[in-house]
């Protein structure tokens, strides 16, 4: 099944939020947690999930000591929102996305988190031309990815991906 993938961040506010904060959504760790130097706020990238529904939200310090747990504190849902070109599902469109498309098409890499995000020209097929178009846009001023881009949104074309 497709992962739930949307470039989503969560803000955590409070006092004494430690540098090195680790945030887990069920068993999935956020790979991008940025804590303000004064410890009053953290921006947390929500990781892609293979399931929908409630998961426990856990906060740990840099040493792995549990700071707080919220049972069922986060709910994943598939709203159909994604960013075309964000093949790695990290909220960014960059060379890593080009590499993932190329490896997938060549049969040497894993499938993209969400196939539609790799269909750069939105023709319903993921092919090497998608990697070329994305690279050309990134580095040579070529055509940008088809919508939803540059902002996340629903797929404007029903194409089976």
XYZ file of C-alpha atoms in Angstrom:
161
model
C 0.000 0.000 0.000
C 1.081 3.591 -0.557
C 2.611 5.498 2.295
C 0.895 8.567 3.617
C 3.214 11.286 2.332
C 2.719 14.995 2.611
C 5.321 17.628 3.338
C 3.878 18.393 6.755
C 5.483 19.954 9.784
C 4.250 20.145 13.340
C 5.103 22.939 15.778
C 5.873 22.037 19.379
C 5.810 24.878 21.887
C 6.767 24.983 25.531
C 9.680 25.768 27.806
C 12.967 23.924 28.098
C 12.653 21.993 24.831
C 16.099 20.387 24.572
C 18.477 20.586 21.613
C 18.664 17.104 20.076
C 14.953 16.452 20.686
C 13.777 13.201 19.097
C 10.135 12.844 18.083
C 8.502 9.511 17.223
C 5.161 9.047 15.467
C 4.427 5.462 16.494
C 7.678 3.675 15.574
C 8.650 6.277 12.957
C 11.222 8.885 13.939
C 11.129 12.371 12.463
C 14.327 12.952 10.500
C 14.110 16.720 10.805
C 13.608 18.363 14.216
C 14.747 21.967 14.640
C 14.693 23.476 18.128
C 14.906 27.226 18.707
C 17.997 28.160 20.760
C 15.813 29.489 23.596
C 14.020 26.126 23.897
C 10.517 27.545 23.414
C 9.621 25.948 20.074
C 10.538 23.049 17.794
C 9.579 22.434 14.167
C 9.105 18.723 13.482
C 8.825 17.112 10.020
C 6.097 14.457 10.097
C 7.499 11.205 8.637
C 5.716 9.231 5.912
C 3.578 6.429 7.322
C 2.462 3.064 5.926
C -0.751 3.239 7.961
C -3.630 5.597 8.555
C -5.103 6.208 11.978
C -3.868 7.126 15.419
C -0.297 6.573 16.588
C 1.433 7.386 19.854
C 3.475 10.573 19.884
C 6.720 10.267 21.880
C 9.313 12.878 22.758
C 12.846 11.874 23.815
C 15.961 13.858 24.658
C 19.256 13.423 22.777
C 20.257 10.558 25.101
C 17.023 8.675 24.348
C 15.341 9.376 27.678
C 11.581 9.650 27.305
C 10.339 13.168 28.080
C 6.639 12.789 27.250
C 4.236 10.321 25.648
C 0.830 11.082 24.178
C -1.054 7.816 23.461
C -2.950 8.222 20.179
C -1.532 11.749 20.042
C -1.232 11.932 16.250
C -3.583 10.801 13.481
C -2.416 9.966 9.964
C -5.011 10.260 7.205
C -4.771 10.015 3.433
C -6.060 13.308 2.097
C -4.590 12.815 -1.392
C -2.318 15.839 -0.954
C 1.257 15.565 -2.240
C 4.046 17.587 -3.881
C 4.978 16.420 -7.368
C 8.750 15.980 -7.533
C 9.132 15.174 -3.824
C 9.829 11.521 -4.598
C 11.721 10.862 -1.345
C 8.848 12.319 0.709
C 11.095 14.674 2.672
C 9.298 17.913 1.794
C 12.026 18.986 -0.654
C 12.524 18.704 -4.417
C 16.211 18.122 -5.127
C 18.802 15.823 -6.725
C 17.865 12.975 -4.350
C 14.458 12.868 -6.046
C 16.061 12.713 -9.518
C 18.301 9.866 -8.329
C 15.370 7.930 -6.863
C 13.362 8.175 -10.111
C 16.372 7.095 -12.204
C 17.176 4.139 -9.931
C 13.532 3.023 -9.880
C 13.211 3.209 -13.674
C 16.514 1.309 -14.069
C 15.243 -1.395 -11.724
C 18.029 -0.836 -9.224
C 16.205 1.218 -6.608
C 13.159 1.041 -4.405
C 9.783 2.268 -5.590
C 9.036 5.911 -4.806
C 7.023 6.514 -1.656
C 4.185 7.802 -3.851
C 4.416 6.944 -7.571
C 2.444 10.038 -8.601
C 5.145 12.263 -7.089
C 7.658 10.701 -9.535
C 5.410 11.233 -12.593
C 6.927 14.672 -13.233
C 5.087 15.283 -16.520
C 1.821 13.746 -15.166
C 1.339 11.428 -18.145
C 0.400 8.446 -15.960
C 3.726 6.605 -16.383
C 6.995 6.898 -14.451
C 9.852 6.783 -16.975
C 13.412 8.117 -17.404
C 12.005 11.281 -18.997
C 10.615 12.204 -15.572
C 14.128 12.132 -14.068
C 15.477 14.140 -17.020
C 12.711 16.759 -16.769
C 13.223 17.168 -13.019
C 17.014 17.469 -13.395
C 16.621 19.968 -16.242
C 14.260 22.074 -14.104
C 16.576 21.902 -11.083
C 19.802 22.765 -12.907
C 19.048 24.277 -16.314
C 15.832 26.302 -16.102
C 13.674 23.650 -17.804
C 9.947 23.074 -17.403
C 8.827 22.646 -13.789
C 6.959 19.570 -12.581
C 3.246 19.421 -13.390
C 0.802 20.399 -10.621
C 0.601 19.907 -7.721
C 3.752 21.990 -7.774
C 5.281 24.241 -6.396
C 2.792 23.816 -3.553
C 1.313 20.531 -2.326
C -2.179 19.676 -3.492
C -4.376 16.954 -4.967
C -3.569 15.315 -8.311
C -5.509 17.240 -10.997
C -5.566 14.232 -13.336
C -6.943 10.756 -12.531
C -4.398 8.467 -14.203
C -4.178 5.296 -12.118
C -0.957 6.105 -10.290
